Amino acid sequence: MRIGLLFHKDPLAAAAGIDLVRLRGLSLGLARQGADVAIVAPVAREGGRLGPVPVLPLAVLAEPKRFDVLKACYHFSLELLGRYDGPLVCRLVRVVDEASPERDAPFRERLLAAQAVARERAWGIVCNNAVNVRRWRRRYGERQRTAVIPTGCPDALPPLGPNPFDSDLPSALFLGSLASGRMAAMLSEAAERLRGQAVVHFVGRNKTGLYAGRTIPVSPLVAVHGEMEERATWDYVRHARIGLALAAGPEVFDNDLSKIVAYLRGGLPVLGEARLANARSFCRHGFGAVFRYGDGHDLQAKAAVLLATDFEACRPSVMADTAARFSWDGLAAALLSFCQRSVGA
């Protein structure tokens, strides 16, 4: 089956981040499943490759029958459809409406326009969780097929490297993007409240400027390491003591955090804020704790409990279970099956 993955930026020039991790994981997984897969993106010419997967320019979308199905990776990918008129599957990270999530205000009209395109043209909708599937159904009805295919993790991890943390105190890791002003504020509060108990480390990109109009800085108590390639992040995950999962805002549908899967795959207990869509992933193992939304006192108390708990006995089973449930190959198989249904295969 010929599958095109429509990506909204050049994957060969894009900064490291979860969108590129997901693109690489699913494209390679689809190839291993036997699909003839290519990435279609705003690149100047053919010839580039993401690993073994070719990266093609948008012009190929005008070629009849170039793909059996096209999968748009994000809302903004739908702005690049051009003359493509074949079967279409759309992934939506979150289904927005006219008021929420509040942080999407700068892009709301574009996001709603993309959802209107999906409603008119898509055979199927892919979401990370059932919460957003229900939101799609309530807003747009039953016309599209739907599937839940979350963000995944590697089946095998790279060899463990040296400890990247230079403090004698335990490390509390926040991995990924700061995607709202309140998330940045909570990370700063965590660093302040855990002073003397743990050091808060931030590996990722501060994206608050995209949503808040200006970049919200974090406390100088946060050790900021910046964005890095996925392979390098695993040493941070595996040498940390707690993984922090903070809500972008009050709506559950807006808080499906891929970092939780990375924490669990690396054997890192999760300290998660209430109103996370995928909190069950760590609660089901007793491998972490949930603190009350916006409550720094409760964050501090729950962190103290996690820091005092020995998770060594259950760590291997959590890591193995996460790999079994969220491996890229397994998720790619689910996506391939969904795409095959779009053409009656």
Coordinates of C-alpha atoms in Angstrom, one line a residue:
M1 CA 0.0 0.0 0.0
R2 CA 1.3 3.5 -0.9
I3 CA 0.9 5.9 2.0
G4 CA 1.9 9.6 1.9
L5 CA 2.5 11.3 5.2
L6 CA 1.8 15.0 4.7
F7 CA 4.0 17.0 7.1
H8 CA 3.7 20.8 7.6
K9 CA 7.4 21.6 7.5
D10 CA 10.7 20.3 6.1
P11 CA 11.5 17.3 8.3
L12 CA 15.2 17.4 7.2
A13 CA 15.6 21.0 8.5
A14 CA 13.1 20.9 11.4
A15 CA 14.4 21.2 15.0
A16 CA 14.3 18.2 17.2
G17 CA 10.9 17.7 18.8
I18 CA 8.1 15.3 19.4
D19 CA 6.5 16.0 16.0
L20 CA 9.7 14.9 14.3
V21 CA 10.0 11.9 16.7
R22 CA 6.5 10.8 15.8
L23 CA 7.0 11.3 12.1
R24 CA 10.2 9.2 12.2
G25 CA 8.7 6.5 14.4
L26 CA 5.5 6.0 12.4
S27 CA 7.1 6.3 9.0
L28 CA 9.8 3.7 9.8
G29 CA 7.2 1.5 11.5
L30 CA 5.0 1.7 8.4
A31 CA 8.0 0.7 6.2
R32 CA 8.7 -2.3 8.5
Q33 CA 5.1 -3.3 8.1
G34 CA 5.6 -3.5 4.3
A35 CA 3.9 -0.2 3.3
D36 CA 5.4 1.9 0.5
V37 CA 5.6 5.0 2.6
A38 CA 6.9 8.5 1.7
I39 CA 6.8 11.9 3.5
V40 CA 5.4 14.8 1.6
A41 CA 6.6 18.2 2.8
P42 CA 7.4 21.7 1.7
V43 CA 10.8 20.8 0.3
A44 CA 12.4 22.1 -2.9
R45 CA 13.0 18.8 -4.7
E46 CA 13.1 15.1 -4.4
G47 CA 16.1 13.2 -3.2
G48 CA 16.0 13.7 0.6
R49 CA 15.4 10.9 3.0
L50 CA 14.5 10.5 6.6
G51 CA 16.4 7.3 7.2
P52 CA 15.2 5.0 4.5
V53 CA 11.9 6.9 3.9
P54 CA 11.9 9.4 0.9
V55 CA 10.9 13.0 1.5
L56 CA 9.0 14.3 -1.5
P57 CA 7.9 17.9 -2.5
L58 CA 4.3 19.0 -2.4
A59 CA 4.1 18.9 -6.2
V60 CA 3.6 15.1 -6.1
L61 CA 0.2 15.6 -4.6
A62 CA -1.0 16.7 -8.0
E63 CA 0.0 13.4 -9.6
P64 CA -3.1 11.1 -9.9
K65 CA -2.8 7.8 -8.0
R66 CA 0.6 8.6 -6.5
F67 CA -0.7 7.4 -3.2
D68 CA -3.4 5.0 -2.2
V69 CA -4.1 7.2 0.9
L70 CA -2.7 10.4 2.2
K71 CA -2.4 11.0 6.0
A72 CA -2.2 14.6 7.2
C73 CA 0.0 14.7 10.3
Y74 CA -1.3 18.0 11.9
H75 CA -3.9 20.7 11.5
F76 CA -1.6 22.9 9.5
S77 CA -0.7 20.0 7.1
L78 CA -4.2 20.3 5.7
E79 CA -3.3 23.8 4.4
L80 CA -0.9 22.0 2.0
L81 CA -3.3 19.6 0.3
G82 CA -3.4 21.5 -3.0
R83 CA -4.8 19.4 -5.8
Y84 CA -4.8 16.1 -4.0
D85 CA -8.2 14.4 -4.3
G86 CA -7.7 10.8 -3.1
P87 CA -8.5 9.2 0.2
L88 CA -7.5 11.3 3.2
V89 CA -6.9 10.5 6.8
C90 CA -6.3 13.4 9.2
R91 CA -4.6 13.4 12.6
L92 CA -5.8 16.1 15.0
V93 CA -3.8 16.6 18.2
R94 CA -6.7 18.4 19.8
V95 CA -10.2 19.3 18.4
V96 CA -10.5 23.1 19.0
D97 CA -13.7 25.1 19.2
E98 CA -14.5 28.8 19.2
A99 CA -13.3 29.4 22.8
S100 CA -11.0 26.5 23.9
P101 CA -8.3 25.8 24.5
E102 CA -7.6 29.4 25.3
R103 CA -3.9 29.1 24.4
D104 CA -4.8 28.5 20.8
A105 CA -6.3 32.0 20.4
P106 CA -3.6 33.2 18.0
F107 CA -4.3 30.3 15.6
R108 CA -7.9 29.6 16.2
E109 CA -9.3 30.6 12.8
R110 CA -6.6 28.6 11.0
L111 CA -7.3 25.6 13.2
L112 CA -11.1 25.8 12.7
A113 CA -10.6 26.2 9.0
A114 CA -8.4 23.1 8.9
Q115 CA -11.1 21.1 10.8
A116 CA -13.6 22.3 8.3
V117 CA -11.4 20.8 5.5
A118 CA -11.2 17.6 7.4
R119 CA -14.9 17.4 7.8
E120 CA -15.5 17.9 4.1
R121 CA -12.6 15.8 2.7
A122 CA -11.4 13.2 5.2
W123 CA -12.4 9.6 5.2
G124 CA -11.0 9.2 8.7
I125 CA -9.8 11.1 11.8
V126 CA -7.0 9.9 14.0
C127 CA -6.7 11.3 17.6
N128 CA -4.3 10.5 20.5
N129 CA -7.2 9.8 22.8
A130 CA -10.9 9.0 23.1
V131 CA -11.6 12.5 24.6
N132 CA -10.8 14.2 21.3
V133 CA -12.7 11.6 19.3
R134 CA -15.8 12.4 21.3
R135 CA -15.2 16.1 20.8
W136 CA -15.0 15.5 17.0
R137 CA -18.2 13.4 17.0
R138 CA -20.1 16.1 19.0
R139 CA -19.0 18.9 16.7
Y140 CA -18.9 17.2 13.3
G141 CA -21.1 14.1 13.5
E142 CA -20.5 10.5 12.4
R143 CA -19.4 10.9 8.8
Q144 CA -15.7 10.1 9.4
R145 CA -14.3 6.9 10.7
T146 CA -12.2 7.5 13.8
A147 CA -9.2 5.8 15.4
V148 CA -7.1 6.4 18.6
I149 CA -3.4 6.1 17.8
P150 CA -1.3 7.8 20.5
T151 CA 2.3 8.8 20.4
G152 CA 4.7 5.9 20.9
C153 CA 8.1 4.8 22.0
P154 CA 11.0 2.7 20.7
D155 CA 10.8 -1.1 21.2
A156 CA 14.5 -1.0 22.2
L157 CA 16.4 1.8 23.9
P158 CA 19.9 2.9 23.1
P159 CA 22.7 1.7 25.5
L160 CA 22.7 3.6 28.8
G161 CA 25.2 6.5 28.8
P162 CA 26.8 8.4 31.6
N163 CA 24.7 10.4 34.1
P164 CA 24.1 13.9 32.5
F165 CA 23.1 15.5 35.8
D166 CA 25.8 17.2 37.9
S167 CA 24.0 17.7 41.2
D168 CA 24.1 15.5 44.3
L169 CA 20.3 16.2 44.7
P170 CA 17.8 14.0 42.8
S171 CA 16.7 15.2 39.4
A172 CA 13.1 16.0 38.5
L173 CA 12.9 16.1 34.7
F174 CA 10.5 18.0 32.5
L175 CA 10.9 16.7 28.9
G176 CA 9.5 18.3 25.8
S177 CA 7.8 21.6 25.1
L178 CA 6.5 24.4 27.4
A179 CA 3.3 25.0 25.5
S180 CA 1.5 27.6 27.7
G181 CA 2.3 30.4 30.1
R182 CA 0.7 28.5 33.0
M183 CA 2.9 25.5 32.2
A184 CA 6.0 27.6 32.4
A185 CA 4.7 29.1 35.7
M186 CA 4.1 25.7 37.2
L187 CA 7.6 24.5 36.2
S188 CA 9.1 27.5 37.9
E189 CA 6.9 26.9 41.0
A190 CA 8.0 23.3 41.1
A191 CA 11.7 24.3 41.1
E192 CA 11.1 26.8 43.9
R193 CA 9.1 24.4 46.0
L194 CA 11.6 21.5 45.5
R195 CA 14.6 23.6 46.3
G196 CA 16.9 21.5 48.6
Q197 CA 15.0 18.3 47.8
A198 CA 15.5 18.0 44.0
V199 CA 16.7 20.0 41.0
V200 CA 14.2 20.6 38.2
H201 CA 15.7 20.0 34.8
F202 CA 14.1 21.1 31.5
V203 CA 15.1 19.3 28.3
G204 CA 13.1 20.8 25.4
R205 CA 11.9 24.0 23.9
N206 CA 10.1 27.0 25.5
K207 CA 7.2 27.6 23.0
T208 CA 5.3 29.9 25.2
G209 CA 6.0 32.8 22.8
L210 CA 3.9 31.0 20.2
Y211 CA 0.8 31.1 22.4
A212 CA 1.2 33.9 24.8
G213 CA 2.6 36.6 22.5
R214 CA 5.9 36.7 24.4
T215 CA 8.2 34.0 25.8
I216 CA 7.6 33.4 29.5
P217 CA 10.9 32.7 31.1
V218 CA 11.3 30.1 33.8
S219 CA 12.9 30.4 37.2
P220 CA 16.7 30.5 37.3
L221 CA 16.4 27.5 39.6
V222 CA 15.4 25.4 36.6
A223 CA 18.4 23.8 34.9
V224 CA 17.6 24.5 31.2
H225 CA 19.3 22.1 28.7
G226 CA 17.5 23.0 25.5
E227 CA 16.2 20.9 22.7
M228 CA 18.2 17.8 21.7
E229 CA 17.9 14.7 19.5
E230 CA 15.8 11.9 20.8
R231 CA 18.7 9.5 21.4
A232 CA 20.4 12.0 23.8
T233 CA 17.2 12.5 25.8
W234 CA 17.1 8.9 27.0
D235 CA 20.0 9.3 29.3
Y236 CA 18.2 12.2 31.0
V237 CA 15.1 10.1 31.4
R238 CA 16.9 7.0 32.7
H239 CA 19.1 8.9 35.2
A240 CA 16.3 11.2 36.6
R241 CA 14.2 10.3 39.7
I242 CA 10.9 11.9 38.8
G243 CA 9.3 12.9 35.4
L244 CA 7.1 16.0 35.6
A245 CA 3.9 16.1 33.5
L246 CA 2.3 19.5 33.7
A247 CA -1.1 20.5 32.2
A248 CA -1.2 23.1 29.4
G249 CA -4.5 24.3 30.7
P250 CA -7.7 23.2 32.5
E251 CA -9.2 21.2 29.6
V252 CA -8.5 17.4 29.7
F253 CA -8.7 17.2 25.9
D254 CA -5.8 19.7 25.6
N255 CA -3.5 17.6 27.9
D256 CA -2.4 14.4 26.2
L257 CA 1.3 14.4 27.0
S258 CA 3.6 12.3 25.0
K259 CA 6.3 12.8 27.5
I260 CA 4.4 10.4 29.8
V261 CA 5.1 7.5 27.4
A262 CA 8.8 8.4 27.3
Y263 CA 9.0 8.5 31.0
L264 CA 7.4 5.1 31.5
R265 CA 9.5 3.6 28.7
G266 CA 12.6 4.8 30.4
G267 CA 11.5 3.6 33.8
L268 CA 10.9 7.0 35.3
P269 CA 8.1 7.5 37.8
V270 CA 5.7 10.3 36.8
L271 CA 4.5 13.2 38.9
G272 CA 1.5 14.3 36.9
E273 CA -0.9 17.2 37.3
A274 CA -4.6 16.6 37.5
R275 CA -6.6 16.9 34.2
L276 CA -4.2 14.9 32.1
A277 CA -5.9 12.8 29.4
N278 CA -3.4 10.0 29.8
A279 CA -2.7 9.9 33.5
R280 CA -4.1 6.4 33.6
S281 CA -0.9 5.2 31.8
F282 CA 1.1 5.6 35.0
C283 CA -1.6 5.4 37.6
R284 CA -2.5 1.8 36.4
H285 CA 1.0 0.7 37.6
G286 CA 1.1 2.8 40.8
F287 CA 4.2 4.2 39.1
G288 CA 3.8 7.8 40.1
A289 CA 1.3 10.2 41.6
V290 CA -1.2 12.9 40.6
F291 CA -1.1 16.3 42.3
R292 CA -4.1 18.7 42.3
Y293 CA -4.4 21.1 39.4
G294 CA -2.4 24.3 40.0
D295 CA -1.6 23.3 43.6
G296 CA 2.1 23.8 44.3
H297 CA 1.8 22.6 47.9
D298 CA 0.3 19.2 46.7
L299 CA 3.0 19.0 44.0
Q300 CA 5.7 19.3 46.7
A301 CA 4.0 16.8 49.0
K302 CA 3.6 14.2 46.2
A303 CA 7.1 14.7 45.0
A304 CA 8.4 14.0 48.5
V305 CA 6.6 10.7 48.5
L306 CA 7.9 9.7 45.1
L307 CA 11.5 10.6 46.1
A308 CA 11.2 8.4 49.1
T309 CA 9.8 5.4 47.3
D310 CA 11.9 2.6 45.9
F311 CA 10.5 1.7 42.4
E312 CA 13.3 -0.7 41.4
A313 CA 11.1 -3.9 41.8
C314 CA 8.4 -2.7 39.4
R315 CA 10.5 -0.7 37.0
P316 CA 11.4 -3.5 34.5
S317 CA 7.7 -4.6 34.2
V318 CA 6.6 -1.0 33.6
M319 CA 9.2 -0.5 30.9
A320 CA 8.3 -3.7 29.2
D321 CA 4.6 -3.1 29.4
T322 CA 5.0 0.4 27.9
A323 CA 7.1 -1.0 25.0
A324 CA 4.4 -3.6 24.4
R325 CA 1.5 -1.2 24.4
F326 CA 3.1 1.8 22.7
S327 CA 5.9 0.6 20.4
W328 CA 6.1 2.4 17.1
D329 CA 5.7 -0.8 15.2
G330 CA 2.4 -1.6 17.0
L331 CA 1.0 1.9 16.4
A332 CA 2.2 1.8 12.8
A333 CA 0.3 -1.5 12.3
A334 CA -2.8 0.1 13.7
L335 CA -2.4 3.1 11.3
L336 CA -1.8 0.8 8.3
S337 CA -4.9 -1.2 9.1
F338 CA -7.0 2.1 9.4
C339 CA -5.6 3.3 6.1
Q340 CA -6.3 0.0 4.4
R341 CA -10.0 0.4 5.4
S342 CA -10.1 3.7 3.7
V343 CA -9.6 2.0 0.3
G344 CA -11.6 -1.1 1.1
A345 CA -8.4 -3.3 1.3

